[in-house]
Amino acid sequence: METPISFWREALCAAAARLGRSVRLMEVCGSHSFAAAKFGLRSLLPDSVRLLSGPGCPVCVSGPGFIDRAIALCRRNVRVAVFGDLLRIPGSAGTLQGEAGLMVIYSPEEALDYAVAHPDKEVVLAAVGFEPTLSAGAAILELAAERNAANFSLLCDFKRIRPVLDLLAADSGTRLDGFLLPGHVASVVGEAGFAGLALPGVISGFSAENMLHSILLLLQSIEQGGPAVINNYPEVVEASGNLAALAMIEHCFEPGPSEWRGMGNVPGGGWLIRPEFARFDAAKRFDLPLSAAREPAGCRCGEVLRGALAPDECPLFGRGCTPAHPVGACMVSGEGACAAAYRYREVAP
């Protein structure tokens, strides 16, 4: 039987009262952004506790330069395979939607199978995401090597969340007190992947009750005064993570710098294809330059992703920017903070 809402409201108010000050928390998972908006969780929090959305939407945090590179490949007669959530993400040269040669896929294997069946065509899988998607990327690289798919390559913009959490923890502008940590990422990296955080963090699942409990644990951890990581998703997350997935990732990828929307170039904030698999690296194969890509005019997604701006504080929100006619990435993706806030705005505080 679920715990009554009144219990969580009273428990959260009591924990906030013991702290006796304003608290700023950040959830750093797109699924948490969606769930918080859907269940109206912010309306249950005390006035002194603010829950901010962070850079947890993998489609949102990939910079416009990645989209520009994918568009450039399409215009060079390359078959570019993408998942549907990338189609309307804006680059400085527009979106991928409508580009010739584009393949919309449901699994990475579709792109590899197509490449093997059409050896006369260059096929590139454009992939973004955090460690769960990264492990699938590692599996497809190993399979491409096994199948000797010489015409297949990967244009990847995989992100590594930990360095960004360290940047956010030290950001005097955002002034965070703690993190609601992403359960999906933690299912791969484990509790160990967040060890040594400068701020308290709670690994959370995605039900309303689990998220409320995680926020309560986070307030209690802040009250105790020391940074610590609490695993409130033990049925999925182990202390050391998924060792098989981590081994595959290490075999195929290595940490490197990466461009994050709203945060610029983050040292160690991405994953690069290892030299042993360089023949499958589309950026090298096609000599794709890094562009000084620009955000669409008026778009403030970068500030939303840093927690510096709530979605409805953007002047374009619900006016010039809607899910039907999005201006920025945060309104495009189903896990984007702006799209979630717009869809469930009737239950927002």
CSV table of C-alpha atoms in Angstrom, one decimal:
chain,number,residue,atom,x,y,z
A,1,MET,CA,0.0,0.0,0.0
A,2,GLU,CA,1.4,3.4,-0.9
A,3,THR,CA,2.2,5.9,1.8
A,4,PRO,CA,-0.4,8.7,1.9
A,5,ILE,CA,0.6,12.0,0.3
A,6,SER,CA,0.0,13.8,3.7
A,7,PHE,CA,2.8,11.7,5.3
A,8,TRP,CA,5.4,12.9,2.7
A,9,ARG,CA,4.2,16.5,3.0
A,10,GLU,CA,4.5,16.5,6.8
A,11,ALA,CA,7.8,14.6,6.7
A,12,LEU,CA,9.4,17.0,4.2
A,13,CYS,CA,8.1,20.1,6.0
A,14,ALA,CA,9.6,18.8,9.3
A,15,ALA,CA,12.9,18.1,7.7
A,16,ALA,CA,13.0,21.5,6.1
A,17,ALA,CA,12.0,23.2,9.4
A,18,ARG,CA,15.0,21.5,11.1
A,19,LEU,CA,17.3,22.9,8.5
A,20,GLY,CA,15.9,26.4,9.0
A,21,ARG,CA,17.1,27.8,5.7
A,22,SER,CA,16.4,27.7,2.0
A,23,VAL,CA,17.6,24.6,0.1
A,24,ARG,CA,18.3,24.1,-3.6
A,25,LEU,CA,18.2,20.6,-4.9
A,26,MET,CA,18.8,19.4,-8.4
A,27,GLU,CA,17.6,16.3,-10.2
A,28,VAL,CA,20.0,15.3,-13.0
A,29,CYS,CA,18.0,12.7,-14.9
A,30,GLY,CA,15.5,13.5,-17.7
A,31,SER,CA,13.2,10.8,-16.4
A,32,HIS,CA,13.2,12.5,-13.0
A,33,SER,CA,12.3,15.8,-14.7
A,34,PHE,CA,9.4,14.1,-16.5
A,35,ALA,CA,8.2,12.4,-13.3
A,36,ALA,CA,8.5,15.5,-11.1
A,37,ALA,CA,6.3,17.4,-13.5
A,38,LYS,CA,3.8,14.5,-14.2
A,39,PHE,CA,3.2,13.8,-10.5
A,40,GLY,CA,3.3,17.5,-9.4
A,41,LEU,CA,6.0,16.8,-6.9
A,42,ARG,CA,7.2,20.4,-6.6
A,43,SER,CA,3.7,21.3,-5.3
A,44,LEU,CA,4.4,19.0,-2.3
A,45,LEU,CA,7.6,20.6,-1.3
A,46,PRO,CA,7.9,23.2,1.5
A,47,ASP,CA,8.4,26.8,0.2
A,48,SER,CA,12.0,26.7,1.5
A,49,VAL,CA,12.9,23.7,-0.8
A,50,ARG,CA,13.4,24.2,-4.5
A,51,LEU,CA,13.9,21.3,-6.9
A,52,LEU,CA,15.7,22.4,-10.0
A,53,SER,CA,16.1,20.4,-13.3
A,54,GLY,CA,19.6,19.8,-14.4
A,55,PRO,CA,21.5,18.4,-17.4
A,56,GLY,CA,20.0,14.9,-17.3
A,57,CYS,CA,18.3,14.8,-20.8
A,58,PRO,CA,20.9,13.2,-23.1
A,59,VAL,CA,19.3,14.6,-26.2
A,60,CYS,CA,19.2,18.1,-24.7
A,61,VAL,CA,22.8,18.3,-23.6
A,62,SER,CA,24.4,17.4,-26.9
A,63,GLY,CA,25.4,20.7,-28.4
A,64,PRO,CA,24.2,22.0,-31.8
A,65,GLY,CA,27.6,21.2,-33.3
A,66,PHE,CA,26.7,17.5,-33.1
A,67,ILE,CA,23.6,18.1,-35.2
A,68,ASP,CA,25.6,20.2,-37.7
A,69,ARG,CA,28.0,17.3,-38.1
A,70,ALA,CA,25.2,14.8,-38.8
A,71,ILE,CA,23.6,17.2,-41.3
A,72,ALA,CA,27.0,17.6,-43.1
A,73,LEU,CA,27.2,13.8,-43.4
A,74,CYS,CA,23.7,13.6,-44.9
A,75,ARG,CA,24.7,16.2,-47.5
A,76,ARG,CA,27.8,14.1,-48.4
A,77,ASN,CA,25.6,11.2,-49.5
A,78,VAL,CA,26.1,9.2,-46.3
A,79,ARG,CA,23.3,7.2,-44.8
A,80,VAL,CA,22.9,8.6,-41.3
A,81,ALA,CA,21.0,6.4,-38.8
A,82,VAL,CA,19.3,8.3,-35.9
A,83,PHE,CA,16.8,7.7,-33.2
A,84,GLY,CA,13.6,9.7,-33.7
A,85,ASP,CA,14.2,12.0,-30.7
A,86,LEU,CA,17.1,13.6,-32.5
A,87,LEU,CA,15.1,14.7,-35.6
A,88,ARG,CA,13.9,18.1,-34.3
A,89,ILE,CA,16.9,19.0,-32.1
A,90,PRO,CA,18.2,22.3,-33.5
A,91,GLY,CA,21.7,22.8,-34.8
A,92,SER,CA,23.1,26.0,-36.3
A,93,ALA,CA,22.2,24.8,-39.8
A,94,GLY,CA,18.6,23.7,-38.9
A,95,THR,CA,17.4,20.2,-37.9
A,96,LEU,CA,17.9,16.7,-39.3
A,97,GLN,CA,14.2,16.4,-40.2
A,98,GLY,CA,13.8,16.2,-43.9
A,99,GLU,CA,17.5,15.5,-44.7
A,100,ALA,CA,18.1,13.1,-47.6
A,101,GLY,CA,19.5,9.7,-46.7
A,102,LEU,CA,18.4,9.8,-43.1
A,103,MET,CA,17.4,6.5,-41.5
A,104,VAL,CA,15.2,6.5,-38.4
A,105,ILE,CA,15.9,3.4,-36.3
A,106,TYR,CA,14.7,1.7,-33.2
A,107,SER,CA,18.0,-0.1,-32.3
A,108,PRO,CA,21.7,0.3,-33.1
A,109,GLU,CA,21.7,-3.2,-34.7
A,110,GLU,CA,19.4,-1.9,-37.5
A,111,ALA,CA,22.1,0.5,-38.7
A,112,LEU,CA,24.8,-2.2,-38.6
A,113,ASP,CA,22.5,-4.7,-40.4
A,114,TYR,CA,21.8,-2.2,-43.1
A,115,ALA,CA,25.6,-1.5,-43.5
A,116,VAL,CA,26.4,-5.2,-43.8
A,117,ALA,CA,23.6,-5.7,-46.4
A,118,HIS,CA,24.7,-2.6,-48.4
A,119,PRO,CA,28.5,-2.7,-48.5
A,120,ASP,CA,28.6,-0.1,-51.2
A,121,LYS,CA,27.0,2.6,-48.9
A,122,GLU,CA,28.7,4.4,-46.1
A,123,VAL,CA,26.5,4.1,-43.0
A,124,VAL,CA,26.9,6.2,-39.9
A,125,LEU,CA,25.1,5.7,-36.6
A,126,ALA,CA,24.6,9.1,-34.8
A,127,ALA,CA,24.4,8.3,-31.1
A,128,VAL,CA,24.0,10.3,-27.9
A,129,GLY,CA,23.4,9.4,-24.3
A,130,PHE,CA,24.9,8.5,-21.0
A,131,GLU,CA,26.4,5.3,-19.7
A,132,PRO,CA,23.4,3.0,-20.4
A,133,THR,CA,23.3,4.0,-24.0
A,134,LEU,CA,27.1,4.0,-24.1
A,135,SER,CA,27.2,0.4,-23.2
A,136,ALA,CA,25.0,-0.4,-26.2
A,137,GLY,CA,27.4,1.7,-28.3
A,138,ALA,CA,30.3,-0.4,-27.0
A,139,ALA,CA,28.4,-3.6,-27.9
A,140,ILE,CA,27.7,-2.4,-31.5
A,141,LEU,CA,31.4,-1.4,-32.0
A,142,GLU,CA,32.5,-4.9,-30.9
A,143,LEU,CA,29.9,-6.4,-33.2
A,144,ALA,CA,30.9,-4.2,-36.1
A,145,ALA,CA,34.5,-5.4,-35.7
A,146,GLU,CA,33.4,-9.0,-35.5
A,147,ARG,CA,31.4,-8.7,-38.7
A,148,ASN,CA,34.2,-6.7,-40.4
A,149,ALA,CA,31.7,-3.9,-41.4
A,150,ALA,CA,34.2,-1.7,-43.2
A,151,ASN,CA,31.5,0.8,-44.3
A,152,PHE,CA,30.0,1.3,-40.8
A,153,SER,CA,31.0,4.0,-38.4
A,154,LEU,CA,29.8,5.8,-35.3
A,155,LEU,CA,29.3,9.5,-34.8
A,156,CYS,CA,29.1,9.6,-31.1
A,157,ASP,CA,28.4,12.3,-28.6
A,158,PHE,CA,28.2,10.2,-25.5
A,159,LYS,CA,28.3,12.1,-22.2
A,160,ARG,CA,29.9,11.4,-18.9
A,161,ILE,CA,27.9,13.0,-16.1
A,162,ARG,CA,30.3,13.0,-13.2
A,163,PRO,CA,32.6,15.9,-14.2
A,164,VAL,CA,29.5,18.0,-14.8
A,165,LEU,CA,28.2,17.3,-11.3
A,166,ASP,CA,31.5,18.5,-9.9
A,167,LEU,CA,31.2,21.7,-12.0
A,168,LEU,CA,27.6,22.3,-10.8
A,169,ALA,CA,28.6,21.6,-7.2
A,170,ALA,CA,31.2,24.3,-7.4
A,171,ASP,CA,29.0,26.8,-9.2
A,172,SER,CA,28.4,29.8,-7.0
A,173,GLY,CA,25.6,31.0,-9.3
A,174,THR,CA,23.5,27.9,-9.0
A,175,ARG,CA,24.2,27.5,-5.2
A,176,LEU,CA,23.2,23.9,-4.9
A,177,ASP,CA,22.8,21.9,-1.7
A,178,GLY,CA,22.4,18.4,-3.0
A,179,PHE,CA,21.7,16.1,-6.0
A,180,LEU,CA,18.9,13.7,-6.8
A,181,LEU,CA,21.2,11.3,-8.7
A,182,PRO,CA,20.1,9.4,-11.9
A,183,GLY,CA,19.0,5.9,-11.3
A,184,HIS,CA,19.6,4.8,-15.0
A,185,VAL,CA,23.2,6.0,-15.0
A,186,ALA,CA,23.7,4.5,-11.5
A,187,SER,CA,22.5,1.1,-12.8
A,188,VAL,CA,25.7,1.0,-14.8
A,189,VAL,CA,28.3,3.0,-12.8
A,190,GLY,CA,26.9,2.0,-9.4
A,191,GLU,CA,27.3,4.0,-6.1
A,192,ALA,CA,31.0,4.0,-6.8
A,193,GLY,CA,30.5,6.3,-9.8
A,194,PHE,CA,29.4,9.1,-7.5
A,195,ALA,CA,31.9,8.6,-4.7
A,196,GLY,CA,33.6,11.8,-3.5
A,197,LEU,CA,30.9,14.2,-4.6
A,198,ALA,CA,31.3,17.6,-2.9
A,199,LEU,CA,27.6,17.7,-2.1
A,200,PRO,CA,25.2,15.1,-0.7
A,201,GLY,CA,23.4,12.9,-3.3
A,202,VAL,CA,20.7,10.3,-3.3
A,203,ILE,CA,20.3,7.7,-6.1
A,204,SER,CA,16.6,7.6,-6.8
A,205,GLY,CA,14.2,5.5,-8.7
A,206,PHE,CA,11.3,7.0,-10.7
A,207,SER,CA,8.1,6.4,-8.9
A,208,ALA,CA,6.5,9.4,-7.1
A,209,GLU,CA,7.0,7.7,-3.7
A,210,ASN,CA,10.6,6.8,-4.3
A,211,MET,CA,11.4,10.3,-5.5
A,212,LEU,CA,9.7,11.9,-2.4
A,213,HIS,CA,11.5,9.5,-0.2
A,214,SER,CA,14.8,10.3,-1.9
A,215,ILE,CA,14.2,14.0,-1.4
A,216,LEU,CA,13.5,13.4,2.3
A,217,LEU,CA,16.7,11.4,2.6
A,218,LEU,CA,18.6,14.2,0.8
A,219,LEU,CA,17.3,16.8,3.2
A,220,GLN,CA,18.3,14.6,6.2
A,221,SER,CA,21.8,14.1,4.7
A,222,ILE,CA,22.2,17.9,4.3
A,223,GLU,CA,21.1,18.3,7.9
A,224,GLN,CA,23.8,15.9,9.0
A,225,GLY,CA,26.4,18.2,7.3
A,226,GLY,CA,28.5,15.9,5.3
A,227,PRO,CA,28.6,14.9,1.7
A,228,ALA,CA,27.5,11.3,1.2
A,229,VAL,CA,25.9,9.1,-1.5
A,230,ILE,CA,22.8,7.2,-0.5
A,231,ASN,CA,21.4,4.4,-2.7
A,232,ASN,CA,17.6,4.6,-2.6
A,233,TYR,CA,17.3,2.4,-5.7
A,234,PRO,CA,19.0,-0.9,-4.4
A,235,GLU,CA,16.8,-3.2,-6.4
A,236,VAL,CA,18.5,-1.9,-9.6
A,237,VAL,CA,21.7,-0.2,-8.5
A,238,GLU,CA,24.7,-2.1,-6.9
A,239,ALA,CA,27.6,-0.6,-5.1
A,240,SER,CA,30.1,-1.4,-7.9
A,241,GLY,CA,27.7,-1.0,-10.8
A,242,ASN,CA,27.2,-3.4,-13.8
A,243,LEU,CA,30.7,-4.8,-14.1
A,244,ALA,CA,30.1,-6.5,-17.5
A,245,ALA,CA,28.8,-3.2,-19.0
A,246,LEU,CA,31.7,-1.2,-17.5
A,247,ALA,CA,34.2,-3.7,-19.0
A,248,MET,CA,32.6,-3.3,-22.4
A,249,ILE,CA,32.7,0.5,-22.1
A,250,GLU,CA,36.4,0.5,-21.0
A,251,HIS,CA,37.3,-1.8,-24.0
A,252,CYS,CA,35.8,0.6,-26.6
A,253,PHE,CA,35.8,4.1,-25.1
A,254,GLU,CA,37.9,6.4,-23.0
A,255,PRO,CA,37.0,9.7,-21.2
A,256,GLY,CA,37.7,12.9,-23.1
A,257,PRO,CA,36.5,16.5,-23.5
A,258,SER,CA,33.0,17.1,-24.7
A,259,GLU,CA,30.8,20.1,-25.6
A,260,TRP,CA,27.8,20.3,-23.4
A,261,ARG,CA,24.9,22.6,-24.2
A,262,GLY,CA,24.9,25.4,-21.7
A,263,MET,CA,28.3,24.4,-20.2
A,264,GLY,CA,30.7,24.6,-23.0
A,265,ASN,CA,33.7,22.3,-23.3
A,266,VAL,CA,33.9,20.0,-20.3
A,267,PRO,CA,37.2,18.2,-19.7
A,268,GLY,CA,36.4,14.5,-19.2
A,269,GLY,CA,32.8,15.2,-19.9
A,270,GLY,CA,32.5,12.8,-22.8
A,271,TRP,CA,33.5,9.4,-24.2
A,272,LEU,CA,35.9,9.0,-27.1
A,273,ILE,CA,36.3,5.9,-29.3
A,274,ARG,CA,39.6,4.2,-28.4
A,275,PRO,CA,42.3,4.1,-31.0
A,276,GLU,CA,41.8,0.3,-31.4
A,277,PHE,CA,38.4,1.1,-32.9
A,278,ALA,CA,39.4,4.3,-34.8
A,279,ARG,CA,38.3,2.7,-38.1
A,280,PHE,CA,34.7,3.0,-36.8
A,281,ASP,CA,35.0,6.7,-35.7
A,282,ALA,CA,32.9,8.7,-38.2
A,283,ALA,CA,34.4,12.0,-37.0
A,284,LYS,CA,37.9,10.8,-38.1
A,285,ARG,CA,36.8,8.8,-41.1
A,286,PHE,CA,35.1,11.8,-42.7
A,287,ASP,CA,37.3,14.5,-41.2
A,288,LEU,CA,34.4,16.4,-39.6
A,289,PRO,CA,35.5,19.7,-38.1
A,290,LEU,CA,34.2,21.0,-34.8
A,291,SER,CA,32.0,24.0,-35.6
A,292,ALA,CA,31.4,27.1,-33.5
A,293,ALA,CA,27.7,26.3,-33.5
A,294,ARG,CA,25.1,28.8,-32.2
A,295,GLU,CA,21.9,28.3,-30.3
A,296,PRO,CA,18.7,29.5,-31.9
A,297,ALA,CA,17.9,33.1,-31.2
A,298,GLY,CA,16.3,33.6,-27.8
A,299,CYS,CA,16.8,30.0,-26.7
A,300,ARG,CA,17.8,29.7,-23.0
A,301,CYS,CA,18.1,25.9,-22.8
A,302,GLY,CA,21.6,26.2,-21.5
A,303,GLU,CA,20.5,28.1,-18.5
A,304,VAL,CA,17.7,25.6,-17.8
A,305,LEU,CA,20.2,22.8,-18.0
A,306,ARG,CA,22.5,24.5,-15.5
A,307,GLY,CA,19.6,25.0,-13.1
A,308,ALA,CA,20.0,28.8,-13.5
A,309,LEU,CA,16.5,29.2,-15.0
A,310,ALA,CA,13.2,27.4,-14.5
A,311,PRO,CA,11.5,26.5,-17.8
A,312,ASP,CA,8.6,28.8,-17.3
A,313,GLU,CA,11.0,31.7,-16.5
A,314,CYS,CA,12.2,31.7,-20.2
A,315,PRO,CA,10.4,34.4,-22.2
A,316,LEU,CA,9.7,31.9,-25.0
A,317,PHE,CA,8.2,29.2,-22.9
A,318,GLY,CA,4.6,28.4,-24.0
A,319,ARG,CA,4.7,31.4,-26.4
A,320,GLY,CA,7.3,31.2,-29.2
A,321,CYS,CA,8.4,27.8,-28.0
A,322,THR,CA,6.0,24.8,-27.6
A,323,PRO,CA,6.4,21.1,-28.2
A,324,ALA,CA,4.5,21.6,-31.5
A,325,HIS,CA,6.9,24.4,-32.5
A,326,PRO,CA,10.0,24.0,-30.4
A,327,VAL,CA,12.8,26.6,-30.5
A,328,GLY,CA,15.3,24.8,-28.1
A,329,ALA,CA,16.3,21.2,-27.4
A,330,CYS,CA,14.7,21.2,-23.9
A,331,MET,CA,11.2,21.6,-25.5
A,332,VAL,CA,11.9,18.9,-28.2
A,333,SER,CA,12.8,15.8,-26.1
A,334,GLY,CA,10.2,14.0,-24.1
A,335,GLU,CA,12.7,14.0,-21.2
A,336,GLY,CA,13.5,17.7,-21.6
A,337,ALA,CA,12.6,19.9,-18.6
A,338,CYS,CA,10.7,22.4,-20.8
A,339,ALA,CA,8.6,19.8,-22.6
A,340,ALA,CA,7.7,18.1,-19.2
A,341,ALA,CA,6.9,21.5,-17.6
A,342,TYR,CA,4.7,22.5,-20.6
A,343,ARG,CA,2.9,19.1,-20.8
A,344,TYR,CA,2.1,19.0,-17.1
A,345,ARG,CA,1.9,22.7,-16.3
A,346,GLU,CA,-1.6,22.3,-14.9
A,347,VAL,CA,-0.2,20.4,-11.9
A,348,ALA,CA,2.8,22.7,-11.4
A,349,PRO,CA,2.9,24.7,-8.2
